[in-house]
Coordinates of C-alpha atoms and ligand atoms in Angstrom, one line a residue:
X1 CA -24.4 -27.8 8.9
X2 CA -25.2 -24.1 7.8
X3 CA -22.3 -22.0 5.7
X4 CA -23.9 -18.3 5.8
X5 CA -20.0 -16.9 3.9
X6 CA -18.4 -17.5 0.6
X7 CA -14.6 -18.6 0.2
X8 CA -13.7 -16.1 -2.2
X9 CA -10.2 -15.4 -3.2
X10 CA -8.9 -16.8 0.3
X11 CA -11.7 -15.0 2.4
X12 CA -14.8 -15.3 3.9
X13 CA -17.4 -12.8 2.4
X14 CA -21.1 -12.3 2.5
X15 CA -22.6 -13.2 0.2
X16 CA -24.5 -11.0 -2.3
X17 CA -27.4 -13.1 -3.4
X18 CA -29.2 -13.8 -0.2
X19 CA -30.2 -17.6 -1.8
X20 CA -29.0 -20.5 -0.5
X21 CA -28.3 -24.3 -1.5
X22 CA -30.6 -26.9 0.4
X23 CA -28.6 -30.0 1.0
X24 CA -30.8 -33.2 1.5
X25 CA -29.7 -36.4 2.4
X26 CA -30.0 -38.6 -0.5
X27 CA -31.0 -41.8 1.8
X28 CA -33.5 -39.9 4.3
X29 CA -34.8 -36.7 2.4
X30 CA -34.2 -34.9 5.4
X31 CA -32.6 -31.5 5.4
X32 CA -28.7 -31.9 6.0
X33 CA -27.3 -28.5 5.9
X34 CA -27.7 -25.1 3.9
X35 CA -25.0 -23.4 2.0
X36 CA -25.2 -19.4 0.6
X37 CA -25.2 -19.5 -3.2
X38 CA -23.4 -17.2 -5.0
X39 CA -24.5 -15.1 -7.6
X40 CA -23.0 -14.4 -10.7
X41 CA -21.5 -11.1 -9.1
X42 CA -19.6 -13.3 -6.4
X43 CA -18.1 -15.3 -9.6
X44 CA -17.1 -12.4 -11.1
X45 CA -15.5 -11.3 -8.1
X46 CA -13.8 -14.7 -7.5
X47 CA -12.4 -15.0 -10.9
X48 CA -10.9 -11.3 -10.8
X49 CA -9.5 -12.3 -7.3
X50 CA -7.4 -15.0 -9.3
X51 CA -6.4 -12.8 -12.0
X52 CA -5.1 -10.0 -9.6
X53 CA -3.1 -12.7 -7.5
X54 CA -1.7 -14.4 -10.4
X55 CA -1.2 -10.7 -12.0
X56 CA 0.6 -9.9 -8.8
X57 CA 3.1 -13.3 -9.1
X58 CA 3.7 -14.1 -5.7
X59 CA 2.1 -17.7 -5.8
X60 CA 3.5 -18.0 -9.0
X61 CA 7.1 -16.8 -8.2
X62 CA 7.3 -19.0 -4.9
X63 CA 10.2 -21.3 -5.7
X64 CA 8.0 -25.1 -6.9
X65 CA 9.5 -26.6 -3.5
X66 CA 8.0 -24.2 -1.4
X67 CA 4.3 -25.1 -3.1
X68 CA 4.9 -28.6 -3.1
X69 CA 5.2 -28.2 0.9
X70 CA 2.5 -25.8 1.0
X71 CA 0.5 -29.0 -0.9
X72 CA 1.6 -31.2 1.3
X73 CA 0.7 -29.3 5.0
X74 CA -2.4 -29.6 3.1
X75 CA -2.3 -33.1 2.6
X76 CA -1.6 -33.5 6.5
X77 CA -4.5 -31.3 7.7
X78 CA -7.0 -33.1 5.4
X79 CA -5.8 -36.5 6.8
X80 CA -7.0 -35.2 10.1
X81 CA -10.6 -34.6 8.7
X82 CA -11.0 -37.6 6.6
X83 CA -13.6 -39.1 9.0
X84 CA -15.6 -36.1 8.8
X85 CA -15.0 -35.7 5.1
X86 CA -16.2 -39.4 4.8
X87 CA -19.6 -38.7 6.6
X88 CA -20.5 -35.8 4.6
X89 CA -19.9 -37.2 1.5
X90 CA -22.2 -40.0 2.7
X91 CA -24.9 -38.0 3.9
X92 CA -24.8 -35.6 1.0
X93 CA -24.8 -38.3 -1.9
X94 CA -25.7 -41.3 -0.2
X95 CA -22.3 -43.2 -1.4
X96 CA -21.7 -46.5 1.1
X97 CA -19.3 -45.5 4.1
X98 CA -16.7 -48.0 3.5
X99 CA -16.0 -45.8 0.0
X100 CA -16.6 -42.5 1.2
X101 CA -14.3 -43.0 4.0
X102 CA -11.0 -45.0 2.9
X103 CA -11.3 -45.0 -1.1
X104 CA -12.6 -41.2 -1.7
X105 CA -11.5 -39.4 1.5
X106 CA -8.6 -41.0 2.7
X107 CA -7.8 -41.5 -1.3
X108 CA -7.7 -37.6 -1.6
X109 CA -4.9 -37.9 0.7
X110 CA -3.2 -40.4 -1.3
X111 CA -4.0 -38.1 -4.6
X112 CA -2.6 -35.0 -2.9
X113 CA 0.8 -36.6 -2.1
X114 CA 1.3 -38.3 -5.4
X115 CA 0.8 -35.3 -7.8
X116 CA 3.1 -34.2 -5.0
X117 CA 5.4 -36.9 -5.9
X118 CA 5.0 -36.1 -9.0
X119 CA 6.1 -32.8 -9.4
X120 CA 8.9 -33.0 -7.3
X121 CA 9.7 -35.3 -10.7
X122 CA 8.1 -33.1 -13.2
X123 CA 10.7 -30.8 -15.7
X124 CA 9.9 -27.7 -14.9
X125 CA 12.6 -26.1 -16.4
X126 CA 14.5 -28.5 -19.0
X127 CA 17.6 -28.0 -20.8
X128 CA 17.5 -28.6 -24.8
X129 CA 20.0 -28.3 -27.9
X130 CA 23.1 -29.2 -26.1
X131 CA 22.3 -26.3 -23.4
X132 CA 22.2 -23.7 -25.5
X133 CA 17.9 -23.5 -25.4
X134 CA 15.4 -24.2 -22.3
X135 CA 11.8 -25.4 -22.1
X136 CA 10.3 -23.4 -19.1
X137 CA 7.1 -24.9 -18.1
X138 CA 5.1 -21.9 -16.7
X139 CA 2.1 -21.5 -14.7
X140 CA -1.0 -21.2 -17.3
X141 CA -3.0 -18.8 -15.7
X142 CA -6.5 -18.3 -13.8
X143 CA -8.0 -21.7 -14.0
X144 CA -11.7 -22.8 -13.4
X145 CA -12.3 -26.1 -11.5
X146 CA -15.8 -27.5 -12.2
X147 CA -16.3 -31.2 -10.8
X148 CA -19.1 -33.3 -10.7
X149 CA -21.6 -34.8 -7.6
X150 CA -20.5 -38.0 -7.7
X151 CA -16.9 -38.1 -7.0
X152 CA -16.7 -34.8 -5.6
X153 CA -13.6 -34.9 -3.9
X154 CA -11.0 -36.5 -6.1
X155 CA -12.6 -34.7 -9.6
X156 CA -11.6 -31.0 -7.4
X157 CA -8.0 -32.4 -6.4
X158 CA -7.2 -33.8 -9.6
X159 CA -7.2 -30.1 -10.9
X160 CA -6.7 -28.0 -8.0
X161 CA -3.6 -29.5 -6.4
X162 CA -1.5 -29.4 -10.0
X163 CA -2.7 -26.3 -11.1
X164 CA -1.3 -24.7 -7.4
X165 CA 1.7 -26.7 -8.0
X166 CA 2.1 -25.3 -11.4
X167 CA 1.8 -21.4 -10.0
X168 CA -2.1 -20.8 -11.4
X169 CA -4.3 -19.4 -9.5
X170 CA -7.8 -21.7 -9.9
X171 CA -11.7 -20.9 -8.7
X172 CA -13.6 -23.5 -7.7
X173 CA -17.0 -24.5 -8.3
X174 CA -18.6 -27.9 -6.8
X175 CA -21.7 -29.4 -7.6
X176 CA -25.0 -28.1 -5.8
X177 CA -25.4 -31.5 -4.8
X178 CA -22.4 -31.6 -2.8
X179 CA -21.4 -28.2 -1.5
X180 CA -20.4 -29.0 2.1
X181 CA -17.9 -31.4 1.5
X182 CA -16.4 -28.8 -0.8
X183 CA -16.5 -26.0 2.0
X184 CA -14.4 -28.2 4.5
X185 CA -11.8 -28.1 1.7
X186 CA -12.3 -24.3 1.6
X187 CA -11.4 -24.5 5.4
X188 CA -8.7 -27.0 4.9
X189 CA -6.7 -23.9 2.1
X190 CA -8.1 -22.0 4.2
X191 CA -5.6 -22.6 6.8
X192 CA -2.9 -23.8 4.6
X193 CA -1.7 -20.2 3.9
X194 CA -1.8 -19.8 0.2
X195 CA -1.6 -16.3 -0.8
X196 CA -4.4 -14.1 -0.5
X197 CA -6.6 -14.3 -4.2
X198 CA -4.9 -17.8 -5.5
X199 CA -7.7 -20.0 -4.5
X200 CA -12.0 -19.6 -4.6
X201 CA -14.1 -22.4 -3.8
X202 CA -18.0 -21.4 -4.4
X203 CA -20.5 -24.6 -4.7
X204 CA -23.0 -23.0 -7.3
X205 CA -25.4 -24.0 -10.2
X206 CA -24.8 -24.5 -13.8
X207 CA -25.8 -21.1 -14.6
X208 CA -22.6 -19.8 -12.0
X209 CA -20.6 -22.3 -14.1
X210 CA -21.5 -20.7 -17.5
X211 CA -20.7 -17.8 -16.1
X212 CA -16.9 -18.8 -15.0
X213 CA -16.5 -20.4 -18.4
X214 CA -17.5 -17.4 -20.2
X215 CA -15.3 -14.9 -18.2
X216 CA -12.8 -13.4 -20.4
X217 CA -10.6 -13.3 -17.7
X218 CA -10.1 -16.9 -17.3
X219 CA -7.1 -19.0 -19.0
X220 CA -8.3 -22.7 -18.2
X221 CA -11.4 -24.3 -18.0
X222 CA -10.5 -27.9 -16.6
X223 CA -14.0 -29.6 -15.8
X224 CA -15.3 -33.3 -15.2
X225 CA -19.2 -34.1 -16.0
X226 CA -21.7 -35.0 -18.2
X227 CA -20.8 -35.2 -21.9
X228 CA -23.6 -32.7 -22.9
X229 CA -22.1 -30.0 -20.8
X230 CA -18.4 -30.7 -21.7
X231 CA -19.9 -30.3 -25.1
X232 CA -21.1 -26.9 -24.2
X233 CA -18.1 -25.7 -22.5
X234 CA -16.0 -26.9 -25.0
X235 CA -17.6 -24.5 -27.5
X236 CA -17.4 -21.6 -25.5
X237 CA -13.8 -22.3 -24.8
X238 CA -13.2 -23.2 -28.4
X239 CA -14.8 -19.3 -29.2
X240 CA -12.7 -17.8 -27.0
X241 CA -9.3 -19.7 -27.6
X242 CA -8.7 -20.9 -23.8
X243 CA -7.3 -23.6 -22.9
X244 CA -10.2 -26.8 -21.8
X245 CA -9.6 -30.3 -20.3
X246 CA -13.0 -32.3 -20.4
X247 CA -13.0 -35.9 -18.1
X248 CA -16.1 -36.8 -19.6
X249 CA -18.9 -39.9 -19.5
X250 CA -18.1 -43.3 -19.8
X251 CA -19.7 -47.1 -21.3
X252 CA -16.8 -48.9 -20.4
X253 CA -16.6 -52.4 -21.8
X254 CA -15.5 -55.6 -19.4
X255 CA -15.1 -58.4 -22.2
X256 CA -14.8 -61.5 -20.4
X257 CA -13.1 -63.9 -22.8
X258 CA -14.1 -68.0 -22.7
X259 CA -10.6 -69.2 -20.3
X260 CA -11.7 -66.3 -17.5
X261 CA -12.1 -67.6 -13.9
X262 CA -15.6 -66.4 -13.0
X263 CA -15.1 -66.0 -9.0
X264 CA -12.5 -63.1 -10.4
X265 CA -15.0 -61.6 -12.8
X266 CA -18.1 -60.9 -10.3
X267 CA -16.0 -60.5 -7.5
X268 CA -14.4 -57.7 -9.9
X269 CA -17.8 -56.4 -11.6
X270 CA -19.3 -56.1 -8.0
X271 CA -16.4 -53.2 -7.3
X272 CA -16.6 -51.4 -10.9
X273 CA -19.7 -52.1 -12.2
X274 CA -21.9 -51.7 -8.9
X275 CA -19.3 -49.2 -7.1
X276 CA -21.3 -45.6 -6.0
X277 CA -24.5 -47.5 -6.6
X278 CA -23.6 -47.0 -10.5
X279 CA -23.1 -43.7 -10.5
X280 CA -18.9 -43.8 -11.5
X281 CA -18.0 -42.7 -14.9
X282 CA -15.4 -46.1 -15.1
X283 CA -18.2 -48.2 -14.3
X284 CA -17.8 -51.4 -16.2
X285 CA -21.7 -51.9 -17.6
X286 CA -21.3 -53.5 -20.2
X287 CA -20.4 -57.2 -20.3
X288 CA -19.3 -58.6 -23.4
X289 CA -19.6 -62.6 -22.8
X290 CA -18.6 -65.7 -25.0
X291 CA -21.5 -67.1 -26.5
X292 CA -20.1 -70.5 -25.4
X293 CA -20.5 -69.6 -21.7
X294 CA -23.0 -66.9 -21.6
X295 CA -25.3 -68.7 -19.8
X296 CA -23.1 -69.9 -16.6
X297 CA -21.7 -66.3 -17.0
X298 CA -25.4 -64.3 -16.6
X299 CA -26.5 -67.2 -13.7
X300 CA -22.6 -66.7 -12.2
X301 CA -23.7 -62.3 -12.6
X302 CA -27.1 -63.0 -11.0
X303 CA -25.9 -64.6 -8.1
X304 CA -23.8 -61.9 -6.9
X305 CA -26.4 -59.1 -8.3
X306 CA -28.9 -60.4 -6.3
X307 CA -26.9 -60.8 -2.8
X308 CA -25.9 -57.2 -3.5
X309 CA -27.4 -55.1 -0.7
X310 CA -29.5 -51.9 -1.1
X311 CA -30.1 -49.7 2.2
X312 CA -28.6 -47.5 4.8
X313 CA -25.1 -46.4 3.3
X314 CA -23.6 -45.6 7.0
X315 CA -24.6 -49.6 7.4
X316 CA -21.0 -51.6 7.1
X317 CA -22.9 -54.3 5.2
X318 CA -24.8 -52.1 2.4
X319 CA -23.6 -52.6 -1.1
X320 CA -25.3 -50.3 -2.1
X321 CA -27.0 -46.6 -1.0
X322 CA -29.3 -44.4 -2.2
X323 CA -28.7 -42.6 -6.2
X324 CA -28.4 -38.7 -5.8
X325 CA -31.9 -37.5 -6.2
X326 CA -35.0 -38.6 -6.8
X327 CA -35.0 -36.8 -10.5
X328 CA -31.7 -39.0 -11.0
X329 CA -33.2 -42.5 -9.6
X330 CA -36.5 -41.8 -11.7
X331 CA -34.1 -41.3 -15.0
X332 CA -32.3 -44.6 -14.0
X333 CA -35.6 -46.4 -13.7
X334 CA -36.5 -44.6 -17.5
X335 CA -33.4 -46.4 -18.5
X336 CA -34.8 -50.1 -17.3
X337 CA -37.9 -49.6 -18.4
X338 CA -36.1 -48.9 -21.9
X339 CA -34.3 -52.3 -21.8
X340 CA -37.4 -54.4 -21.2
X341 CA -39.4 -52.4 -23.8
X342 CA -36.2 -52.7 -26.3
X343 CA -36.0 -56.7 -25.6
X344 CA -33.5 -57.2 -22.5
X345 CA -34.3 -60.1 -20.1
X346 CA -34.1 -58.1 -16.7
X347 CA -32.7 -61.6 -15.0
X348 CA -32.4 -59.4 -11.4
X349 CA -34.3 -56.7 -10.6
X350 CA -36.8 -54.8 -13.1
X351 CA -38.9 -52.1 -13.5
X352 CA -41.2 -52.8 -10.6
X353 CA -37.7 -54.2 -7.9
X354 CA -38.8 -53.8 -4.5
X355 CA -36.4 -50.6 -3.1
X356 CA -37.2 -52.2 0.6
X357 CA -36.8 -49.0 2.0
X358 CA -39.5 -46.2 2.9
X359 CA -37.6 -43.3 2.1
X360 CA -34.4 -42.4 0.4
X361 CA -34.0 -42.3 -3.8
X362 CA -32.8 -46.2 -3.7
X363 CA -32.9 -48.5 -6.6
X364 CA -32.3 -52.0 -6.7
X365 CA -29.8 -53.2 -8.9
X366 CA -30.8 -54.4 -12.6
X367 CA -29.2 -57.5 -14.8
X368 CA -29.7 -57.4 -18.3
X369 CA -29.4 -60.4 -20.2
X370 CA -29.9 -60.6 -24.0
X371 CA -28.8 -57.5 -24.9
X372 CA -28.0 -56.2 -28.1
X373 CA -24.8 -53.9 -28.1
X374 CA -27.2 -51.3 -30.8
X375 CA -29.9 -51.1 -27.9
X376 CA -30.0 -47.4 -26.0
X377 CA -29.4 -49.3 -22.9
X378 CA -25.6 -50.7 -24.2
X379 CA -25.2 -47.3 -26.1
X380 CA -26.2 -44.8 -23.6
X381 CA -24.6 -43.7 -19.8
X382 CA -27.3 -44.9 -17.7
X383 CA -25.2 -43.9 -14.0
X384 CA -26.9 -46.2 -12.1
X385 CA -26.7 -50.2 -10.7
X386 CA -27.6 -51.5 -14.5
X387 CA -25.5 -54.4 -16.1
X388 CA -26.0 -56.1 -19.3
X389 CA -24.7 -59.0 -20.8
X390 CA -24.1 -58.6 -24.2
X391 CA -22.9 -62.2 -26.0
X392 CA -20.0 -62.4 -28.8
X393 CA -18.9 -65.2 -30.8
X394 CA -15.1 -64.7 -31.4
X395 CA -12.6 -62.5 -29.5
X396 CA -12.3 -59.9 -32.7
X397 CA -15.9 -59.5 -32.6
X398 CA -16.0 -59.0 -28.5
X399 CA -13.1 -56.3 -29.9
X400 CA -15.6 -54.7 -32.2
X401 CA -18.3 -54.3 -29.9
X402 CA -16.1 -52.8 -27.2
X403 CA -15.0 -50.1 -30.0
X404 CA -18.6 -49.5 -31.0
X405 CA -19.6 -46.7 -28.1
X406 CA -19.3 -43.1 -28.5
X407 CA -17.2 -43.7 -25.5
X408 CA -14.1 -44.8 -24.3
X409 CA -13.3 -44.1 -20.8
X410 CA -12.4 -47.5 -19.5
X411 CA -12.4 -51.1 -19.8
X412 CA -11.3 -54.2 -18.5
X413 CA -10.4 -57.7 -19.8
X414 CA -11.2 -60.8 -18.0
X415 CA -9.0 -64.3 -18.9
X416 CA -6.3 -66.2 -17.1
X417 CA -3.7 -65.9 -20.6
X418 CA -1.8 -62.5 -20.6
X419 CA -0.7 -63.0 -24.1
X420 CA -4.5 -63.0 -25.0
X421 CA -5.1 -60.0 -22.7
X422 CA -2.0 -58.3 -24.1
X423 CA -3.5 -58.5 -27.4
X424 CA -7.5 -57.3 -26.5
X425 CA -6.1 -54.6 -24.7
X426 CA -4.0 -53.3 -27.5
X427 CA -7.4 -53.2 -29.8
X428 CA -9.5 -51.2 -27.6
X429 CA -10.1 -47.3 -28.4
X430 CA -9.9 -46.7 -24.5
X431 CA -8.2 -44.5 -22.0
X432 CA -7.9 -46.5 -19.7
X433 CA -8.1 -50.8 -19.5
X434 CA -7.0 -53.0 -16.5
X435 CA -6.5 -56.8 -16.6
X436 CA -8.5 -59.0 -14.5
X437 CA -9.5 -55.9 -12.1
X438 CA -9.4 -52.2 -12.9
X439 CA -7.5 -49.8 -10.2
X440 CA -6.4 -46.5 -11.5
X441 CA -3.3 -45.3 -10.2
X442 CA -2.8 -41.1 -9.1
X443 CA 0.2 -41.4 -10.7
X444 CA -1.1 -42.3 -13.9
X445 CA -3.0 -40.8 -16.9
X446 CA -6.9 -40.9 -16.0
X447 CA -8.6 -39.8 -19.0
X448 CA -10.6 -41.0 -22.1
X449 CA -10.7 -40.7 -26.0
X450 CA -14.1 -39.6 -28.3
X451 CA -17.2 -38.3 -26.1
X452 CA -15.5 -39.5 -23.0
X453 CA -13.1 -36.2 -23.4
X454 CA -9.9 -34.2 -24.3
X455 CA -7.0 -34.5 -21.9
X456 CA -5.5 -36.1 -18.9
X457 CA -5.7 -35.5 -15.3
X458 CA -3.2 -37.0 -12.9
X459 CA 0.7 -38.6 -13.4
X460 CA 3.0 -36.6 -16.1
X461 CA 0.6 -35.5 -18.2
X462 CA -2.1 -34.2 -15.1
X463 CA 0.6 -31.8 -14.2
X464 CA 1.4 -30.5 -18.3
X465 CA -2.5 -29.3 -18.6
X466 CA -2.0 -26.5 -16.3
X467 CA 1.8 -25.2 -17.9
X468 CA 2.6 -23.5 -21.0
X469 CA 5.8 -24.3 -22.1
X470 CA 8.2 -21.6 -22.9
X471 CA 10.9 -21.8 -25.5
X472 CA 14.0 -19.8 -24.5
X473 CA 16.8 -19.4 -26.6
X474 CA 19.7 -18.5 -24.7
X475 CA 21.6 -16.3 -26.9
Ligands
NAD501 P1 -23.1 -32.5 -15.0 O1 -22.4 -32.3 -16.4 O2 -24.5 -32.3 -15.0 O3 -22.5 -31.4 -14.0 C1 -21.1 -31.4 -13.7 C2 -20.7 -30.1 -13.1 O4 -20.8 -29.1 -14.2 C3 -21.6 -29.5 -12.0 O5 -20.8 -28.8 -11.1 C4 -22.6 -28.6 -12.8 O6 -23.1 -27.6 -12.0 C5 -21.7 -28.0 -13.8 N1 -22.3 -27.7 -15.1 C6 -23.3 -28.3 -15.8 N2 -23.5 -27.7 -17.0 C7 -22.5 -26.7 -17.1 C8 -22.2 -25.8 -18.1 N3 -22.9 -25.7 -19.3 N4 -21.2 -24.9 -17.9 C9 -20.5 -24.9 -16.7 N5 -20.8 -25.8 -15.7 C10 -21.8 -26.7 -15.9 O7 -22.7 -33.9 -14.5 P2 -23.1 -34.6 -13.1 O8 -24.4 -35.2 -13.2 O9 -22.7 -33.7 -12.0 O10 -22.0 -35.8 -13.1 C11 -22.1 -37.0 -13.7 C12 -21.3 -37.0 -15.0 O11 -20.0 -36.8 -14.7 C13 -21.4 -38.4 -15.7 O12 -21.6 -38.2 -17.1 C14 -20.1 -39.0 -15.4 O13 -19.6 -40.0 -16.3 C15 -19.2 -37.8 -15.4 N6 -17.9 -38.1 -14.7 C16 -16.8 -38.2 -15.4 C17 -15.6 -38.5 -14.8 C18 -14.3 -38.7 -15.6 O14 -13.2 -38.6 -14.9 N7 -14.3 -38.9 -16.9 C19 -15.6 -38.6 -13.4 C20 -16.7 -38.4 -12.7 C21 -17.9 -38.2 -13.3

């Protein structure tokens, strides 16, 4: 698949860089499809397409009903490509079929409806004092959109559809990694009739990201990705007083206290710990175990780590594909060898795990036993198939090490007594914490607290990052 145009401002233009992004195929190395790259000109000229469309008001002054259709013809023409959608996301990152098709493409359809859902809820124009006064919630501006590789679909939705709905006008930039996924959804506006300017979708670099978040011309930067570079664009943003949502990285906890049912747990920690071969920000990787069972619970862990299988991700029975590149899978092995040099007992898996496969960046999955929450290995995002078992002697202290992460994306609590799940859950600096499974819902605040980042995306408070609320006083 070769893209010679860029979507800029609703059209296709050439390009004025004359490079272009190489996509390769995570599982064979092979040569999937080239993209053009834009150049920092093209950004420019993106970014003053959305300020001149938003200038001009007619996205912004179309009645909310009329976008929330708009959003949801859009919803319907992406259903129709979901298959497609599926097999490019699994060629270009290597993520397992049975994901890429019904939990990240046919979810997008799902996310697009509910943030419809959403804001045919949402106040966008609320009464206060009696009448007399009226909060309007206005459209915040020209927004930036920079998602990550790994869930490259949802992390563009969860921004683009609510800042459309809120009347913004929002450019686009996906991860090199994962451009042509990006450019069907450039068709898919494309077609949807959105004014001319309102939306840019240009997969690009870093340096084309530094160079949307520095434009003066930009209101919003609302970006999902490593921790370093939210820290980064949070500065920069921070310098020039605009508005920045960060859906940063993660070390969720999954404390599994001493009444769980263990068939629950690894059938549970195979989904969110081993889900994208690793490489999800919720991933539950670090297991905080009862000293009184940590043995049956690392043997009950092994069991279903080692039946986990590594191979072809268009393959209905792979667990497991390829990670993202081979700089990526050589950084996740740095990570195991870490553990075994800090003291882990790698109980599956190793430094020196077979891959069984010839070519492709795969990895095989890695248990950790013995670990000691202060180790870089419990501390640090590793984004990869790595587990460790850390052990805990009372609930307050399983509390304590859950808390003790520059993170706090997720978590999850493992026992058959709500009361006593009622009570972790309430304890734990988190965003986000499930019971017995985690399932985040569109429809409800995705998000975390310290390095894991500033803001919400999704449900109520998705749809209030991309307003400014306007107090008028009636008179
Ligand atoms: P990354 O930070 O390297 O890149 C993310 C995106 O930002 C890419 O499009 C990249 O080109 C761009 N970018 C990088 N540096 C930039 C800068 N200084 N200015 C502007 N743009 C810049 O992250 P990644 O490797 O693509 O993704 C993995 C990370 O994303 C992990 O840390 C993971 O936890 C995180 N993530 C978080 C969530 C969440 O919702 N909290 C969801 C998915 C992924």
């Amino acid at each position: 698949m070769n893209h010679d145009r860029l979507y800029v401002g609703g059209r296709w233009v050439a390009p004025t860089s004359g490079e272009t992004i190489v996509v390769v195929s995570p599982s064979t190395e092979e040569v999937i499809g080239t993209v053009a790259a834009p150049s920092i000109a093209d950004a420019g000229a993106a970014v003053a397409a959305a300020r001149a469309s938003f200038e001009a008001g007619t996205w912004r002054r179309t009645p909310v009903a009329e976008r929330i259709a708009a959003l949801r013809r859009l919803a319907d023409a992406y259903e129709a490509r979901v298959p497609e959608i599926g097999d490019l996301l699994t060629s270009e990152m290597g993520a397992i079929s049975r994901w890429t098709q019904f939990v990240h493409a046919g979810g997008s359809v799902a996310l697009i409806r509910a943030v419809c859902d959403d804001a045919e809820q949402y106040p966008w124009e609320e009464p206060r004092l009696g009448g007399s006064a009226t909060i309007l919630r206005e459209p915040g501006g020209v927004v930036v959109a920079i998602p990550p590789w790994n869930v490259p679909q949802s992390t563009l939705l969860s921004k683009l559809v609510p800042a459309l709905l809120a009347g913004c006008s929002v450019v686009v930039k996906p991860s090199p990694e994962t451009p042509l996924d990006g450019l069907v959804l450039a068709e898919l506006i494309d077609g949807s009739g959105l004014p001319e300017g309102v939306v840019s979708i240009l997969p690009g670099g870093r340096e084309i990201g530094e160079a949307l978040v520095a434009n003066p011309e930009v209101d919003h930067v609302a970006f999902t990705g490593s921790t370093a570079a939210g820290r980064s664009i949070a500065a920069v943003c921070g310098r020039d007083l605009k508005r920045v949502t960060l859906e940063l990285g993660g070390k969720s906890a999954a404390i599994v206290l001493d009444d769980a049912d263990l068939d629950v747990v690894t059938a549970g920690l195979k989904a969110t710990a081993f889900n994208i071969s690793g490489q999800a920000c919720i991933a539950q990787t670090r297991v905080l175990a009862p000293r009184s069972r940590y043995n049956e619970i690392v043997d009950a862990l092994a069991t279903m780590v080692d039946g986990l299988r590594v191979g072809d991700p268009f393959d209905p029975a792979t667990d497991l594909g390829p990670l993202v590149s081979s700089v990526h899978r050589d950084r996740v092995r740095d990570y195991v060898k870490t553990g075994v040099a800090e003291g882990a007992r790698a109980v599956v898996g190793g430094v020196d795990a077979p891959t069984g496969t010839d070519r492709g960046w795969f990895l095989s999955p890695t248990l950790f036993a013995d670990v000691d929450n202060k180790m870089r290995i419990a501390q640090e995002e590793i984004f990869g198939p790595v587990l460790s078992v850390i052990p805990y002697d009372t609930d307050a202290d399983a509390v304590a090490a859950a808390n003790d992460s520059d993170y706090g994306l997720a978590g999850t609590v493992w026992t058959t007594d709500p009361a006593r799940a009622d009570a972790v859950v309430r304890e734990v600096r988190t965003g986000m914490i499930g019971v017995n499974a985690f399932r985040p819902h569109f429809s409800m605040p995705f998000g975390g607290v310290k390095a894991s980042g500033i803001g919400r995306e999704f449900g109520r408070e998705g749809l209030d990052a991309f307003v400014e609320p306007k107090a008028y006083y009636h008179g």
